[in-house]
C-alpha atoms as a PDB file:
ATOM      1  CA  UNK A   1       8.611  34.327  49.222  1.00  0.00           C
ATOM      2  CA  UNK A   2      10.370  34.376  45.828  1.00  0.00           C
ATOM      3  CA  UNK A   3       9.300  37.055  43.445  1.00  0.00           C
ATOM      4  CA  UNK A   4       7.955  35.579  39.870  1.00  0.00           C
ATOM      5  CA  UNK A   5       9.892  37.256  37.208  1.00  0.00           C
ATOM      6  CA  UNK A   6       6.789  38.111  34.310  1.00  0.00           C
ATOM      7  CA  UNK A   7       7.488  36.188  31.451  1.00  0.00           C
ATOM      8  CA  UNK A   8       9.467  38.161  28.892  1.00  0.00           C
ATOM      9  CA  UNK A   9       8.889  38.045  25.440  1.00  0.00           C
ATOM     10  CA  UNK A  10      12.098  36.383  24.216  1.00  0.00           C
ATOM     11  CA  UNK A  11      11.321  33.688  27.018  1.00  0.00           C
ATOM     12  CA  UNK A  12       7.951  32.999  25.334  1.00  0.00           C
ATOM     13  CA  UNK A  13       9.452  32.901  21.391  1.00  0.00           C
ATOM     14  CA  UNK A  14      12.100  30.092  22.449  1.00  0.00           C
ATOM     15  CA  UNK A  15       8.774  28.038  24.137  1.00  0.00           C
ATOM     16  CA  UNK A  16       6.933  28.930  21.040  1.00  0.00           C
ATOM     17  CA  UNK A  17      10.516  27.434  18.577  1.00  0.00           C
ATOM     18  CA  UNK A  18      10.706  24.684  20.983  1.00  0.00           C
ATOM     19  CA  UNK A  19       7.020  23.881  19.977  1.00  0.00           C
ATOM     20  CA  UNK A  20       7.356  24.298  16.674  1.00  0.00           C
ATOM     21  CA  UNK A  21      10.948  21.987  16.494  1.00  0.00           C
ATOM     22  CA  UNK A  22       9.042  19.315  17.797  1.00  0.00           C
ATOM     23  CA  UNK A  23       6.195  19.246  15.530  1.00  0.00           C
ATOM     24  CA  UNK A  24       8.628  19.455  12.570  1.00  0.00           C
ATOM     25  CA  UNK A  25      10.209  16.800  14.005  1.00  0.00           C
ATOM     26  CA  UNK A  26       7.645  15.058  14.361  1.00  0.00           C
ATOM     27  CA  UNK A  27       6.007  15.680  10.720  1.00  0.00           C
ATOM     28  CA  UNK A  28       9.420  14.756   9.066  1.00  0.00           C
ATOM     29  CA  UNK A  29       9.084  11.108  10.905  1.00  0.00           C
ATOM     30  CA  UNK A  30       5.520  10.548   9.774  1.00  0.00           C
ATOM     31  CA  UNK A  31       6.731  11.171   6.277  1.00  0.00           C
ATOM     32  CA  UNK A  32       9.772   9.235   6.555  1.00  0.00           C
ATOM     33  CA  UNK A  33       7.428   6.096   8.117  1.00  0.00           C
ATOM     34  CA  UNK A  34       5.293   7.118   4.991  1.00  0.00           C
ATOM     35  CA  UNK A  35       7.481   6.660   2.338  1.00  0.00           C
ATOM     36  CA  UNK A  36       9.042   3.118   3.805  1.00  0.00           C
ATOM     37  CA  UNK A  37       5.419   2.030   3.877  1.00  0.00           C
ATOM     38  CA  UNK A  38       5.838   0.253   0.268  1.00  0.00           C
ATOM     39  CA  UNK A  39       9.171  -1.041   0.500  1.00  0.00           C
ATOM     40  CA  UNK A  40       8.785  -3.860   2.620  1.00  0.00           C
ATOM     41  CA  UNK A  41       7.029  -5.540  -0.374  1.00  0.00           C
ATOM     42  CA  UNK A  42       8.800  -7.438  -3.190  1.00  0.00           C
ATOM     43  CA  UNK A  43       8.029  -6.227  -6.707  1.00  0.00           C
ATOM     44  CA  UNK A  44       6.942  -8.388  -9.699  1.00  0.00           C
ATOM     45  CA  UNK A  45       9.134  -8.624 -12.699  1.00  0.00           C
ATOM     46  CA  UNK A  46       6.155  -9.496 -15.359  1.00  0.00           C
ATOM     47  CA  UNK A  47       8.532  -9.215 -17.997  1.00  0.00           C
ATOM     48  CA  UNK A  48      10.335 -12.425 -16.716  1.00  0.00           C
ATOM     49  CA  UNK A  49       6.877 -14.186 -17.233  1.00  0.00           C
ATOM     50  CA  UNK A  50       5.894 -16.551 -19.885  1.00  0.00           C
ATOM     51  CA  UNK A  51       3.605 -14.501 -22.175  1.00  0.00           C
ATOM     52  CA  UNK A  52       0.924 -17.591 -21.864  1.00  0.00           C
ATOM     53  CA  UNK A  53       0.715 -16.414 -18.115  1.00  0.00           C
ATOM     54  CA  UNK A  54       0.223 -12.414 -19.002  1.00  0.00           C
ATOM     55  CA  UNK A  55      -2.253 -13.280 -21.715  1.00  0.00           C
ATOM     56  CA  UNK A  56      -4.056 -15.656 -18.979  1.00  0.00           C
ATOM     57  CA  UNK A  57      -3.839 -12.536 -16.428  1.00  0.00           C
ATOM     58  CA  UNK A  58      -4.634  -9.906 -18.923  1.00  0.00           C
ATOM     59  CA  UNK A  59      -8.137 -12.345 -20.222  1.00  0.00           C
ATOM     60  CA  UNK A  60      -9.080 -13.039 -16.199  1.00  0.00           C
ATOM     61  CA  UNK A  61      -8.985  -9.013 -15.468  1.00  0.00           C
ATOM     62  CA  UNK A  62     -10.531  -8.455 -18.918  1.00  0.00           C
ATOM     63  CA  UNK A  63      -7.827  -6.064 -19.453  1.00  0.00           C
ATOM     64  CA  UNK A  64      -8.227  -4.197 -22.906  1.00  0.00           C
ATOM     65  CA  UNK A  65      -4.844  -5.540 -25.418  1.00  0.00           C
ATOM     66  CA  UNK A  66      -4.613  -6.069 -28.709  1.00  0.00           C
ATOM     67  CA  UNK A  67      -4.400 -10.053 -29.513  1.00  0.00           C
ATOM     68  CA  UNK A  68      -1.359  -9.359 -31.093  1.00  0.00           C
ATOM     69  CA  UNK A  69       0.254  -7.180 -28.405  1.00  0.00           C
ATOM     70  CA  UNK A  70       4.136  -8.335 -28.056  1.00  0.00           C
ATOM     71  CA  UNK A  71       5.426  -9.714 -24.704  1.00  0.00           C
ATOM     72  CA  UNK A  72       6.965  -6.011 -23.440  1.00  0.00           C
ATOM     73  CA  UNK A  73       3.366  -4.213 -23.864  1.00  0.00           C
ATOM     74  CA  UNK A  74       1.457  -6.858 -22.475  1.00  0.00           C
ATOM     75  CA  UNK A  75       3.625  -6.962 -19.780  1.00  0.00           C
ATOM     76  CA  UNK A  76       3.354  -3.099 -19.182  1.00  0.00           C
ATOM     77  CA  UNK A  77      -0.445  -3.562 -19.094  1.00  0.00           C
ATOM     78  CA  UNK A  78      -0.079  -6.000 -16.774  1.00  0.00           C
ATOM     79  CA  UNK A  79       2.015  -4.352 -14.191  1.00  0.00           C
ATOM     80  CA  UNK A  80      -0.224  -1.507 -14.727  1.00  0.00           C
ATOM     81  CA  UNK A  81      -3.104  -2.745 -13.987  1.00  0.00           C
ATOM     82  CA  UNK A  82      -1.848  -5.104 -10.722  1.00  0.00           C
ATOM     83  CA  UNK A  83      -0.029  -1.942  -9.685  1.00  0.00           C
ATOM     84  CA  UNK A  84      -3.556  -0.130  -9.360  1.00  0.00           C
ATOM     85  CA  UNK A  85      -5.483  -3.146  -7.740  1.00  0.00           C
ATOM     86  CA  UNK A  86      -6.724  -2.295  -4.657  1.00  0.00           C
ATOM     87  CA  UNK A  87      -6.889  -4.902  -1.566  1.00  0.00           C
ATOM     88  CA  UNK A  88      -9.987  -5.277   0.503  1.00  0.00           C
ATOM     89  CA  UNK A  89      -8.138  -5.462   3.591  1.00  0.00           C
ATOM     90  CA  UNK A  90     -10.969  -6.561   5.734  1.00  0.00           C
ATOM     91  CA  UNK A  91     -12.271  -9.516   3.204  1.00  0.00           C
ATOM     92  CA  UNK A  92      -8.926 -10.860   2.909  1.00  0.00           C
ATOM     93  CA  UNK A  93      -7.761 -11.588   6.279  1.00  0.00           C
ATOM     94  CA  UNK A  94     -11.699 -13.154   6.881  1.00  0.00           C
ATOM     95  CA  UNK A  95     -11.552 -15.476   3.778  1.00  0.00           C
ATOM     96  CA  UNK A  96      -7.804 -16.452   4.758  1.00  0.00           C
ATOM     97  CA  UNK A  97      -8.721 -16.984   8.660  1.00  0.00           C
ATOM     98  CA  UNK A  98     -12.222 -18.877   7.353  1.00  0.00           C
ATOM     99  CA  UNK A  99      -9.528 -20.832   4.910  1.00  0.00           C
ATOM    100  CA  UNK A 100      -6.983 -21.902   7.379  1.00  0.00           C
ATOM    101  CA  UNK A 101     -10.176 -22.995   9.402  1.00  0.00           C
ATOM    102  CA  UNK A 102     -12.098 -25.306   7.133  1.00  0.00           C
ATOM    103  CA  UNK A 103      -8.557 -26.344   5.034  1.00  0.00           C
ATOM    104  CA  UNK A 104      -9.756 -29.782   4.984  1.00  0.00           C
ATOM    105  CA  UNK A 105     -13.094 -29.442   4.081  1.00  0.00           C
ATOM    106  CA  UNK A 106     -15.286 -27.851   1.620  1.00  0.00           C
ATOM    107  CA  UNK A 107     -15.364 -24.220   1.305  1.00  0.00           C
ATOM    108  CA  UNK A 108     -18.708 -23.276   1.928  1.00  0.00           C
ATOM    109  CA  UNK A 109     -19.178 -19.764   1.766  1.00  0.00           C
ATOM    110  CA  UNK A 110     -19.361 -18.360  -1.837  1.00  0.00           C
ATOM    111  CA  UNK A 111     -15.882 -15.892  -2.864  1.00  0.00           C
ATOM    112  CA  UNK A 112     -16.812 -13.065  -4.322  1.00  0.00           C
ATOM    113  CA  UNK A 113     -14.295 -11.331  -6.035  1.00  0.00           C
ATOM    114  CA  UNK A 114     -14.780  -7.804  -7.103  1.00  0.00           C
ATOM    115  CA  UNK A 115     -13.169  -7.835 -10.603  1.00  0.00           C
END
């Protein structure tokens, strides 16, 4: 029979590196996949908007401006607040599967928006 050599200490720190490489390895992916997570998505340039639209926007979301607020604050206020909208994940993909449904008829469950 062979004889089992006893595990030496310095045997046991390179398992114990090797362990830890991976799971630094593997952190620094989950943060890279993290960061990329927002950058599939186009952003909105609200400044190239007709201030008619960001007044409309900023009156729908009852969003707090002065009346006389220039086109480059309202349009701050604006990205602001779309920036911190949150989506409902869940609601949205029912209400666009019960849309692509019943496209050509009446839509017969009340939206409710959360705004």
């Amino acid at each position: 029979m062979g004889v089992k050599q006893k595990p030496t200490q310095s045997t046991s720190i390179n398992g114990l590196s090797q362990v830890l490489d991976k799971d630094r390895e593997r952190e620094k992916r989950r943060r890279a996949a993290e960061t990329n997570v927002g950058k599939e998505f186009q952003t909105i340039d609200f400044n190239s908007m007709d201030i008619s639209i960001l007044r409309k926007y900023a009156r729908v979301h009852k969003i707090k401006v002065k009346s006389k607020t220039n086109k480059e604050e309202l349009a701050a206020a604006v990205s602001r607040h779309f920036a911190n909208q949150t989506v409902k994940e869940l609601d949205t993909i029912t209400c666009f599967l019960y849309t692509a449904h019943y496209k050509d008829s009446v839509l017969r469950l009340p939206l409710q928006t959360g705004f």
